[in-house]
Short mmCIF file of N, CA, C and O in Angstrom, two decimals:
data_model
loop_
_atom_site.label_atom_id
_atom_site.label_comp_id
_atom_site.label_asym_id
_atom_site.label_seq_id
_atom_site.Cartn_x
_atom_site.Cartn_y
_atom_site.Cartn_z
N MET X 1 -92.09 -60.68 -198.55
CA MET X 1 -91.15 -61.47 -197.77
C MET X 1 -91.91 -62.60 -197.07
O MET X 1 -92.81 -62.36 -196.28
N GLU X 2 -91.54 -63.82 -197.39
CA GLU X 2 -92.23 -64.99 -196.84
C GLU X 2 -91.60 -65.41 -195.52
O GLU X 2 -90.38 -65.46 -195.39
N LYS X 3 -92.45 -65.71 -194.54
CA LYS X 3 -91.97 -66.18 -193.24
C LYS X 3 -91.54 -67.64 -193.35
O LYS X 3 -92.23 -68.45 -193.96
N GLN X 4 -90.41 -67.95 -192.77
CA GLN X 4 -89.93 -69.32 -192.75
C GLN X 4 -90.66 -70.09 -191.64
O GLN X 4 -90.94 -69.54 -190.59
N PRO X 5 -90.94 -71.38 -191.88
CA PRO X 5 -91.60 -72.16 -190.84
C PRO X 5 -90.68 -72.36 -189.63
O PRO X 5 -89.46 -72.39 -189.77
N ILE X 6 -91.29 -72.47 -188.48
CA ILE X 6 -90.53 -72.69 -187.25
C ILE X 6 -90.32 -74.18 -187.10
O ILE X 6 -91.29 -74.95 -186.94
N LYS X 7 -89.07 -74.61 -187.17
CA LYS X 7 -88.74 -76.03 -187.08
C LYS X 7 -88.17 -76.41 -185.72
O LYS X 7 -88.21 -77.56 -185.32
N SER X 8 -87.58 -75.43 -185.04
CA SER X 8 -87.02 -75.69 -183.71
C SER X 8 -87.09 -74.42 -182.88
O SER X 8 -87.41 -73.35 -183.40
N HIS X 9 -86.79 -74.58 -181.60
CA HIS X 9 -86.80 -73.42 -180.70
C HIS X 9 -85.83 -72.33 -181.18
O HIS X 9 -86.05 -71.16 -180.94
N GLU X 10 -84.79 -72.75 -181.88
CA GLU X 10 -83.78 -71.78 -182.35
C GLU X 10 -84.32 -70.87 -183.45
O GLU X 10 -83.73 -69.84 -183.74
N ASP X 11 -85.45 -71.22 -184.04
CA ASP X 11 -86.09 -70.38 -185.06
C ASP X 11 -86.98 -69.29 -184.45
O ASP X 11 -87.40 -68.37 -185.15
N LEU X 12 -87.28 -69.42 -183.17
CA LEU X 12 -88.15 -68.45 -182.50
C LEU X 12 -87.42 -67.13 -182.27
O LEU X 12 -86.31 -67.12 -181.75
N GLU X 13 -88.07 -66.03 -182.62
CA GLU X 13 -87.46 -64.71 -182.41
C GLU X 13 -87.17 -64.47 -180.93
O GLU X 13 -86.14 -63.90 -180.58
N VAL X 14 -88.06 -64.91 -180.05
CA VAL X 14 -87.85 -64.72 -178.62
C VAL X 14 -86.61 -65.50 -178.14
O VAL X 14 -85.87 -65.02 -177.29
N TYR X 15 -86.38 -66.68 -178.70
CA TYR X 15 -85.18 -67.45 -178.35
C TYR X 15 -83.94 -66.71 -178.82
O TYR X 15 -82.96 -66.59 -178.07
N LYS X 16 -83.96 -66.24 -180.05
CA LYS X 16 -82.81 -65.52 -180.60
C LYS X 16 -82.49 -64.28 -179.76
O LYS X 16 -81.33 -64.00 -179.47
N MET X 17 -83.54 -63.58 -179.38
CA MET X 17 -83.37 -62.39 -178.55
C MET X 17 -82.74 -62.76 -177.20
O MET X 17 -81.81 -62.11 -176.73
N ALA X 18 -83.26 -63.82 -176.58
CA ALA X 18 -82.75 -64.26 -175.28
C ALA X 18 -81.31 -64.74 -175.38
O ALA X 18 -80.48 -64.47 -174.51
N PHE X 19 -80.99 -65.45 -176.45
CA PHE X 19 -79.63 -65.95 -176.64
C PHE X 19 -78.65 -64.78 -176.82
O PHE X 19 -77.59 -64.73 -176.18
N ASP X 20 -79.04 -63.82 -177.67
CA ASP X 20 -78.17 -62.67 -177.92
C ASP X 20 -77.93 -61.85 -176.66
O ASP X 20 -76.79 -61.44 -176.39
N VAL X 21 -78.97 -61.62 -175.88
CA VAL X 21 -78.80 -60.82 -174.67
C VAL X 21 -77.99 -61.60 -173.62
O VAL X 21 -77.18 -61.00 -172.90
N ALA X 22 -78.13 -62.91 -173.57
CA ALA X 22 -77.32 -63.72 -172.65
C ALA X 22 -75.84 -63.64 -173.03
O ALA X 22 -74.97 -63.54 -172.16
N MET X 23 -75.56 -63.67 -174.32
CA MET X 23 -74.17 -63.55 -174.76
C MET X 23 -73.61 -62.16 -174.47
O MET X 23 -72.44 -62.01 -174.11
N ARG X 24 -74.43 -61.15 -174.60
CA ARG X 24 -74.00 -59.78 -174.28
C ARG X 24 -73.69 -59.68 -172.78
O ARG X 24 -72.69 -59.09 -172.39
N ILE X 25 -74.52 -60.27 -171.96
CA ILE X 25 -74.28 -60.28 -170.51
C ILE X 25 -73.00 -61.03 -170.20
O ILE X 25 -72.20 -60.59 -169.36
N PHE X 26 -72.77 -62.13 -170.89
CA PHE X 26 -71.52 -62.88 -170.67
C PHE X 26 -70.31 -61.99 -170.94
O PHE X 26 -69.38 -61.93 -170.13
N GLU X 27 -70.33 -61.30 -172.07
CA GLU X 27 -69.20 -60.43 -172.42
C GLU X 27 -69.03 -59.30 -171.41
O GLU X 27 -67.92 -59.02 -170.97
N LEU X 28 -70.13 -58.65 -171.06
CA LEU X 28 -70.06 -57.54 -170.11
C LEU X 28 -69.61 -58.00 -168.72
O LEU X 28 -68.88 -57.29 -168.04
N SER X 29 -70.04 -59.19 -168.33
CA SER X 29 -69.70 -59.67 -166.99
C SER X 29 -68.23 -60.08 -166.85
O SER X 29 -67.75 -60.27 -165.73
N LYS X 30 -67.53 -60.16 -167.96
CA LYS X 30 -66.09 -60.43 -167.90
C LYS X 30 -65.34 -59.31 -167.19
O LYS X 30 -64.24 -59.53 -166.68
N THR X 31 -65.95 -58.13 -167.14
CA THR X 31 -65.29 -56.99 -166.50
C THR X 31 -65.65 -56.87 -165.01
O THR X 31 -65.11 -56.01 -164.33
N PHE X 32 -66.55 -57.72 -164.52
CA PHE X 32 -66.93 -57.66 -163.11
C PHE X 32 -65.73 -58.06 -162.26
O PHE X 32 -64.88 -58.85 -162.70
N PRO X 33 -65.63 -57.55 -161.05
CA PRO X 33 -64.49 -57.88 -160.18
C PRO X 33 -64.38 -59.38 -159.91
O PRO X 33 -65.39 -60.09 -159.86
N VAL X 34 -63.16 -59.81 -159.72
CA VAL X 34 -62.90 -61.24 -159.50
C VAL X 34 -63.60 -61.74 -158.24
O VAL X 34 -64.02 -62.90 -158.18
N GLU X 35 -63.78 -60.89 -157.23
CA GLU X 35 -64.46 -61.34 -156.00
C GLU X 35 -65.94 -61.65 -156.22
O GLU X 35 -66.58 -62.26 -155.38
N GLU X 36 -66.49 -61.24 -157.37
CA GLU X 36 -67.88 -61.54 -157.71
C GLU X 36 -68.02 -62.81 -158.55
O GLU X 36 -69.12 -63.19 -158.92
N ARG X 37 -66.91 -63.47 -158.83
CA ARG X 37 -66.92 -64.64 -159.72
C ARG X 37 -67.96 -65.67 -159.32
O ARG X 37 -68.68 -66.20 -160.16
N TYR X 38 -68.04 -66.00 -158.03
CA TYR X 38 -68.95 -67.06 -157.58
C TYR X 38 -70.25 -66.49 -157.03
O TYR X 38 -71.03 -67.21 -156.42
N SER X 39 -70.47 -65.22 -157.27
CA SER X 39 -71.69 -64.59 -156.78
C SER X 39 -72.42 -63.94 -157.95
O SER X 39 -73.04 -64.62 -158.75
N LEU X 40 -72.32 -62.65 -158.07
CA LEU X 40 -73.07 -61.92 -159.09
C LEU X 40 -72.74 -62.39 -160.51
O LEU X 40 -73.65 -62.63 -161.31
N THR X 41 -71.47 -62.55 -160.82
CA THR X 41 -71.09 -62.96 -162.18
C THR X 41 -71.70 -64.31 -162.53
O THR X 41 -72.32 -64.47 -163.58
N ASP X 42 -71.53 -65.26 -161.63
CA ASP X 42 -72.07 -66.61 -161.87
C ASP X 42 -73.58 -66.58 -161.96
O ASP X 42 -74.18 -67.19 -162.86
N GLN X 43 -74.23 -65.85 -161.07
CA GLN X 43 -75.69 -65.83 -161.02
C GLN X 43 -76.31 -65.19 -162.27
O GLN X 43 -77.28 -65.71 -162.82
N ILE X 44 -75.76 -64.07 -162.71
CA ILE X 44 -76.35 -63.38 -163.87
C ILE X 44 -76.12 -64.20 -165.14
O ILE X 44 -76.98 -64.26 -166.02
N ARG X 45 -74.98 -64.87 -165.21
CA ARG X 45 -74.74 -65.73 -166.37
C ARG X 45 -75.68 -66.93 -166.37
O ARG X 45 -76.24 -67.29 -167.40
N ARG X 46 -75.86 -67.55 -165.21
CA ARG X 46 -76.73 -68.72 -165.11
C ARG X 46 -78.18 -68.38 -165.44
O ARG X 46 -78.83 -69.08 -166.21
N SER X 47 -78.69 -67.30 -164.84
CA SER X 47 -80.10 -66.97 -165.08
C SER X 47 -80.35 -66.56 -166.52
O SER X 47 -81.36 -66.95 -167.12
N SER X 48 -79.43 -65.80 -167.11
CA SER X 48 -79.63 -65.37 -168.50
C SER X 48 -79.58 -66.57 -169.45
O SER X 48 -80.38 -66.67 -170.38
N ARG X 49 -78.69 -67.50 -169.20
CA ARG X 49 -78.61 -68.70 -170.04
C ARG X 49 -79.79 -69.63 -169.81
O ARG X 49 -80.23 -70.34 -170.73
N SER X 50 -80.29 -69.63 -168.60
CA SER X 50 -81.40 -70.51 -168.25
C SER X 50 -82.68 -70.15 -169.01
O SER X 50 -83.51 -71.02 -169.27
N VAL X 51 -82.84 -68.88 -169.36
CA VAL X 51 -84.00 -68.49 -170.17
C VAL X 51 -84.00 -69.31 -171.46
O VAL X 51 -85.00 -69.90 -171.84
N CYS X 52 -82.85 -69.37 -172.11
CA CYS X 52 -82.72 -70.11 -173.37
C CYS X 52 -82.88 -71.61 -173.16
O CYS X 52 -83.57 -72.28 -173.94
N ALA X 53 -82.24 -72.13 -172.14
CA ALA X 53 -82.30 -73.57 -171.88
C ALA X 53 -83.74 -74.02 -171.59
O ALA X 53 -84.20 -75.05 -172.10
N ASN X 54 -84.45 -73.24 -170.80
CA ASN X 54 -85.84 -73.57 -170.50
C ASN X 54 -86.74 -73.44 -171.72
O ASN X 54 -87.71 -74.18 -171.87
N MET X 55 -86.41 -72.50 -172.61
CA MET X 55 -87.18 -72.36 -173.84
C MET X 55 -87.01 -73.61 -174.72
O MET X 55 -87.96 -74.09 -175.32
N ALA X 56 -85.79 -74.11 -174.77
CA ALA X 56 -85.53 -75.34 -175.54
C ALA X 56 -86.32 -76.50 -174.95
O ALA X 56 -86.92 -77.29 -175.69
N GLU X 57 -86.34 -76.61 -173.63
CA GLU X 57 -87.11 -77.67 -172.98
C GLU X 57 -88.60 -77.50 -173.23
O GLU X 57 -89.31 -78.48 -173.51
N ALA X 58 -89.08 -76.27 -173.13
CA ALA X 58 -90.51 -76.01 -173.38
C ALA X 58 -90.90 -76.44 -174.78
O ALA X 58 -91.95 -77.06 -174.99
N TRP X 59 -90.05 -76.12 -175.75
CA TRP X 59 -90.33 -76.47 -177.14
C TRP X 59 -90.55 -77.97 -177.29
O TRP X 59 -91.44 -78.42 -178.01
N ARG X 60 -89.75 -78.76 -176.60
CA ARG X 60 -89.83 -80.22 -176.69
C ARG X 60 -90.99 -80.79 -175.88
O ARG X 60 -91.32 -81.97 -176.00
N LYS X 61 -91.62 -79.97 -175.06
CA LYS X 61 -92.73 -80.44 -174.23
C LYS X 61 -94.08 -79.97 -174.76
O LYS X 61 -95.08 -79.99 -174.06
N ARG X 62 -94.12 -79.57 -176.02
CA ARG X 62 -95.35 -79.02 -176.60
C ARG X 62 -96.46 -80.06 -176.76
O ARG X 62 -97.59 -79.69 -177.04
N ARG X 63 -96.19 -81.32 -176.56
CA ARG X 63 -97.25 -82.34 -176.62
C ARG X 63 -98.16 -82.25 -175.40
O ARG X 63 -99.28 -82.75 -175.42
N TYR X 64 -97.65 -81.66 -174.34
CA TYR X 64 -98.36 -81.60 -173.06
C TYR X 64 -98.44 -80.15 -172.62
O TYR X 64 -97.45 -79.57 -172.19
N GLU X 65 -99.63 -79.58 -172.75
CA GLU X 65 -99.81 -78.15 -172.48
C GLU X 65 -99.29 -77.73 -171.10
O GLU X 65 -98.59 -76.73 -170.98
N ALA X 66 -99.61 -78.50 -170.08
CA ALA X 66 -99.19 -78.13 -168.72
C ALA X 66 -97.67 -78.11 -168.59
O ALA X 66 -97.10 -77.20 -167.96
N ALA X 67 -97.00 -79.08 -169.18
CA ALA X 67 -95.53 -79.14 -169.12
C ALA X 67 -94.92 -77.99 -169.92
O ALA X 67 -93.94 -77.36 -169.49
N PHE X 68 -95.50 -77.71 -171.07
CA PHE X 68 -95.05 -76.60 -171.92
C PHE X 68 -95.15 -75.28 -171.17
O PHE X 68 -94.18 -74.52 -171.07
N VAL X 69 -96.31 -75.03 -170.59
CA VAL X 69 -96.53 -73.78 -169.86
C VAL X 69 -95.62 -73.71 -168.63
O VAL X 69 -95.08 -72.64 -168.31
N ALA X 70 -95.43 -74.82 -167.96
CA ALA X 70 -94.56 -74.83 -166.77
C ALA X 70 -93.13 -74.41 -167.13
O ALA X 70 -92.51 -73.62 -166.41
N LYS X 71 -92.61 -74.92 -168.24
CA LYS X 71 -91.25 -74.55 -168.66
C LYS X 71 -91.19 -73.09 -169.08
O LYS X 71 -90.20 -72.40 -168.83
N LEU X 72 -92.24 -72.60 -169.72
CA LEU X 72 -92.29 -71.19 -170.09
C LEU X 72 -92.34 -70.31 -168.83
O LEU X 72 -91.75 -69.22 -168.80
N ASN X 73 -93.04 -70.79 -167.80
CA ASN X 73 -93.04 -70.07 -166.52
C ASN X 73 -91.64 -70.02 -165.93
O ASN X 73 -91.25 -69.01 -165.34
N ASP X 74 -90.88 -71.11 -166.10
CA ASP X 74 -89.48 -71.10 -165.65
C ASP X 74 -88.68 -70.06 -166.42
O ASP X 74 -87.85 -69.35 -165.85
N CYS X 75 -88.92 -69.97 -167.73
CA CYS X 75 -88.25 -68.94 -168.55
C CYS X 75 -88.55 -67.56 -168.00
O CYS X 75 -87.66 -66.72 -167.87
N GLU X 76 -89.82 -67.34 -167.72
CA GLU X 76 -90.27 -66.04 -167.22
C GLU X 76 -89.56 -65.71 -165.90
O GLU X 76 -89.06 -64.59 -165.70
N ALA X 77 -89.49 -66.67 -165.01
CA ALA X 77 -88.84 -66.46 -163.72
C ALA X 77 -87.34 -66.16 -163.88
O ALA X 77 -86.80 -65.26 -163.22
N GLU X 78 -86.68 -66.88 -164.77
CA GLU X 78 -85.25 -66.66 -164.99
C GLU X 78 -84.99 -65.29 -165.62
O GLU X 78 -84.00 -64.62 -165.30
N ALA X 79 -85.87 -64.86 -166.52
CA ALA X 79 -85.72 -63.54 -167.13
C ALA X 79 -85.87 -62.45 -166.07
O ALA X 79 -85.09 -61.48 -166.04
N ALA X 80 -86.86 -62.60 -165.20
CA ALA X 80 -87.05 -61.63 -164.12
C ALA X 80 -85.87 -61.65 -163.15
O ALA X 80 -85.43 -60.59 -162.66
N GLU X 81 -85.33 -62.83 -162.87
CA GLU X 81 -84.15 -62.92 -162.01
C GLU X 81 -82.97 -62.18 -162.63
O GLU X 81 -82.25 -61.45 -161.95
N THR X 82 -82.80 -62.35 -163.93
CA THR X 82 -81.70 -61.66 -164.62
C THR X 82 -81.86 -60.15 -164.49
O THR X 82 -80.87 -59.43 -164.28
N GLN X 83 -83.08 -59.67 -164.58
CA GLN X 83 -83.32 -58.23 -164.42
C GLN X 83 -82.89 -57.76 -163.02
O GLN X 83 -82.31 -56.69 -162.88
N THR X 84 -83.12 -58.59 -162.02
CA THR X 84 -82.70 -58.24 -160.66
C THR X 84 -81.18 -58.17 -160.56
O THR X 84 -80.63 -57.23 -159.98
N TRP X 85 -80.50 -59.14 -161.17
CA TRP X 85 -79.03 -59.13 -161.15
C TRP X 85 -78.49 -57.90 -161.89
O TRP X 85 -77.46 -57.33 -161.50
N LEU X 86 -79.17 -57.49 -162.96
CA LEU X 86 -78.75 -56.27 -163.67
C LEU X 86 -78.82 -55.06 -162.74
O LEU X 86 -77.91 -54.22 -162.75
N LYS X 87 -79.85 -55.00 -161.92
CA LYS X 87 -79.98 -53.89 -160.98
C LYS X 87 -78.84 -53.91 -159.96
O LYS X 87 -78.28 -52.86 -159.63
N PHE X 88 -78.49 -55.10 -159.48
CA PHE X 88 -77.36 -55.21 -158.56
C PHE X 88 -76.06 -54.76 -159.23
O PHE X 88 -75.25 -54.07 -158.63
N ALA X 89 -75.87 -55.16 -160.48
CA ALA X 89 -74.64 -54.80 -161.21
C ALA X 89 -74.52 -53.28 -161.34
O ALA X 89 -73.41 -52.73 -161.23
N VAL X 90 -75.63 -52.61 -161.56
CA VAL X 90 -75.60 -51.14 -161.65
C VAL X 90 -75.29 -50.54 -160.28
O VAL X 90 -74.43 -49.67 -160.14
N LYS X 91 -76.00 -50.99 -159.25
CA LYS X 91 -75.81 -50.44 -157.89
C LYS X 91 -74.40 -50.66 -157.37
O LYS X 91 -73.89 -49.86 -156.59
N CYS X 92 -73.77 -51.75 -157.83
CA CYS X 92 -72.39 -52.04 -157.41
C CYS X 92 -71.36 -51.35 -158.32
O CYS X 92 -70.16 -51.55 -158.16
N ASN X 93 -71.86 -50.59 -159.30
CA ASN X 93 -71.01 -49.87 -160.26
C ASN X 93 -70.18 -50.80 -161.15
O ASN X 93 -69.07 -50.45 -161.56
N TYR X 94 -70.72 -51.96 -161.46
CA TYR X 94 -70.05 -52.88 -162.38
C TYR X 94 -70.56 -52.70 -163.81
O TYR X 94 -69.94 -53.17 -164.76
N LEU X 95 -71.71 -52.04 -163.93
CA LEU X 95 -72.37 -51.88 -165.22
C LEU X 95 -72.96 -50.48 -165.27
O LEU X 95 -73.56 -50.05 -164.28
N ASN X 96 -72.76 -49.79 -166.39
CA ASN X 96 -73.34 -48.44 -166.45
C ASN X 96 -74.85 -48.54 -166.65
O ASN X 96 -75.37 -49.50 -167.22
N ALA X 97 -75.53 -47.52 -166.15
CA ALA X 97 -76.99 -47.53 -166.12
C ALA X 97 -77.61 -47.62 -167.51
O ALA X 97 -78.61 -48.31 -167.71
N GLU X 98 -77.04 -46.96 -168.50
CA GLU X 98 -77.60 -46.96 -169.85
C GLU X 98 -77.55 -48.36 -170.47
O GLU X 98 -78.51 -48.84 -171.05
N THR X 99 -76.43 -49.03 -170.32
CA THR X 99 -76.29 -50.40 -170.83
C THR X 99 -77.29 -51.32 -170.12
O THR X 99 -77.96 -52.12 -170.77
N ALA X 100 -77.38 -51.17 -168.82
CA ALA X 100 -78.31 -52.00 -168.05
C ALA X 100 -79.75 -51.74 -168.47
O ALA X 100 -80.54 -52.68 -168.58
N ARG X 101 -80.09 -50.49 -168.75
CA ARG X 101 -81.45 -50.15 -169.20
C ARG X 101 -81.78 -50.84 -170.52
O ARG X 101 -82.88 -51.37 -170.70
N GLU X 102 -80.81 -50.89 -171.42
CA GLU X 102 -81.01 -51.57 -172.71
C GLU X 102 -81.27 -53.06 -172.50
O GLU X 102 -82.18 -53.65 -173.10
N LEU X 103 -80.44 -53.67 -171.65
CA LEU X 103 -80.59 -55.10 -171.37
C LEU X 103 -81.91 -55.38 -170.67
O LEU X 103 -82.63 -56.33 -171.01
N TYR X 104 -82.24 -54.55 -169.70
CA TYR X 104 -83.48 -54.69 -168.94
C TYR X 104 -84.68 -54.59 -169.89
O TYR X 104 -85.63 -55.36 -169.80
N SER X 105 -84.61 -53.64 -170.80
CA SER X 105 -85.67 -53.44 -171.79
C SER X 105 -85.82 -54.67 -172.70
O SER X 105 -86.95 -55.07 -173.03
N THR X 106 -84.72 -55.27 -173.08
CA THR X 106 -84.77 -56.50 -173.88
C THR X 106 -85.48 -57.60 -173.10
O THR X 106 -86.32 -58.31 -173.65
N TYR X 107 -85.17 -57.72 -171.82
CA TYR X 107 -85.86 -58.72 -171.00
C TYR X 107 -87.34 -58.39 -170.85
O TYR X 107 -88.16 -59.31 -170.78
N ASN X 108 -87.71 -57.11 -170.82
CA ASN X 108 -89.14 -56.76 -170.79
C ASN X 108 -89.84 -57.26 -172.05
O ASN X 108 -90.96 -57.76 -171.99
N ARG X 109 -89.18 -57.13 -173.20
CA ARG X 109 -89.76 -57.63 -174.45
C ARG X 109 -89.88 -59.16 -174.42
O ARG X 109 -90.88 -59.73 -174.85
N ILE X 110 -88.83 -59.81 -173.93
CA ILE X 110 -88.85 -61.27 -173.81
C ILE X 110 -89.99 -61.70 -172.89
O ILE X 110 -90.77 -62.61 -173.22
N LEU X 111 -90.11 -61.04 -171.75
CA LEU X 111 -91.18 -61.36 -170.80
C LEU X 111 -92.56 -61.16 -171.42
O LEU X 111 -93.46 -61.99 -171.23
N SER X 112 -92.72 -60.11 -172.18
CA SER X 112 -94.00 -59.84 -172.82
C SER X 112 -94.38 -60.97 -173.78
O SER X 112 -95.53 -61.44 -173.79
N ILE X 113 -93.43 -61.42 -174.56
CA ILE X 113 -93.69 -62.52 -175.51
C ILE X 113 -94.00 -63.81 -174.75
O ILE X 113 -94.95 -64.53 -175.09
N LEU X 114 -93.22 -64.09 -173.72
CA LEU X 114 -93.46 -65.31 -172.94
C LEU X 114 -94.85 -65.31 -172.31
O LEU X 114 -95.57 -66.30 -172.37
N VAL X 115 -95.24 -64.19 -171.73
CA VAL X 115 -96.56 -64.09 -171.09
C VAL X 115 -97.67 -64.26 -172.13
O VAL X 115 -98.67 -64.93 -171.87
N THR X 116 -97.47 -63.71 -173.31
CA THR X 116 -98.46 -63.87 -174.38
C THR X 116 -98.62 -65.35 -174.74
O THR X 116 -99.75 -65.83 -174.88
N ILE X 117 -97.52 -66.07 -174.85
CA ILE X 117 -97.60 -67.50 -175.18
C ILE X 117 -98.21 -68.28 -174.02
O ILE X 117 -99.05 -69.17 -174.22
N ILE X 118 -97.80 -67.96 -172.80
CA ILE X 118 -98.33 -68.64 -171.61
C ILE X 118 -99.84 -68.47 -171.52
O ILE X 118 -100.57 -69.41 -171.21
N ASN X 119 -100.32 -67.27 -171.83
CA ASN X 119 -101.75 -66.98 -171.74
C ASN X 119 -102.56 -67.61 -172.88
O ASN X 119 -103.78 -67.74 -172.76
N ASN X 120 -101.90 -67.99 -173.96
CA ASN X 120 -102.59 -68.64 -175.08
C ASN X 120 -101.66 -69.69 -175.72
O ASN X 120 -101.16 -69.49 -176.82
N PRO X 121 -101.44 -70.80 -175.02
CA PRO X 121 -100.49 -71.80 -175.53
C PRO X 121 -101.02 -72.68 -176.66
O PRO X 121 -100.24 -73.32 -177.36
N SER X 122 -102.34 -72.71 -176.85
CA SER X 122 -102.92 -73.69 -177.78
C SER X 122 -102.34 -73.65 -179.20
O SER X 122 -102.15 -74.72 -179.79
N PRO X 123 -102.00 -72.49 -179.79
CA PRO X 123 -101.43 -72.54 -181.14
C PRO X 123 -100.07 -73.24 -181.20
O PRO X 123 -99.63 -73.66 -182.28
N TRP X 124 -99.43 -73.36 -180.05
CA TRP X 124 -98.09 -73.94 -180.02
C TRP X 124 -98.08 -75.42 -179.69
O TRP X 124 -97.08 -76.11 -179.92
N ILE X 125 -99.17 -75.92 -179.17
CA ILE X 125 -99.25 -77.32 -178.72
C ILE X 125 -99.32 -78.25 -179.93
O ILE X 125 -100.04 -77.99 -180.89
N ILE X 126 -98.59 -79.36 -179.85
CA ILE X 126 -98.64 -80.40 -180.90
C ILE X 126 -99.89 -81.23 -180.66
O ILE X 126 -100.06 -81.82 -179.59
N LYS X 127 -100.72 -81.24 -181.65
CA LYS X 127 -101.97 -82.00 -181.55
C LYS X 127 -101.69 -83.48 -181.77
O LYS X 127 -100.98 -83.85 -182.69
N ARG X 128 -102.25 -84.32 -180.91
CA ARG X 128 -102.03 -85.77 -181.04
C ARG X 128 -103.10 -86.41 -181.86
O ARG X 128 -104.17 -86.05 -182.04
#
């Protein structure tokens, strides 16, 4: 099985994983109480989507290592924020613990990949 070349951020497995989990959070958050619309619901949706958006920006900043790493750090922060919102959703009984554990675990995998790239960005940088 031959690996396809990475042409855009959308080809990255970590991006696909982040996008899929953000969409899952979107669907699950539809069941959150209406009084959480401008609080927990909005926050968890924003942070989960922001992981993907920052990854897209990081991809386009690969000419400049510092800018690339900075955007990946933003991804990392947003992923960790999403994990915090997941904990709130469980404590407020909006999300069952097993589902939250699965989502949290996915973010742990995303974070692991991001940290690996942050710690060794040179293979990803566009050489001038």
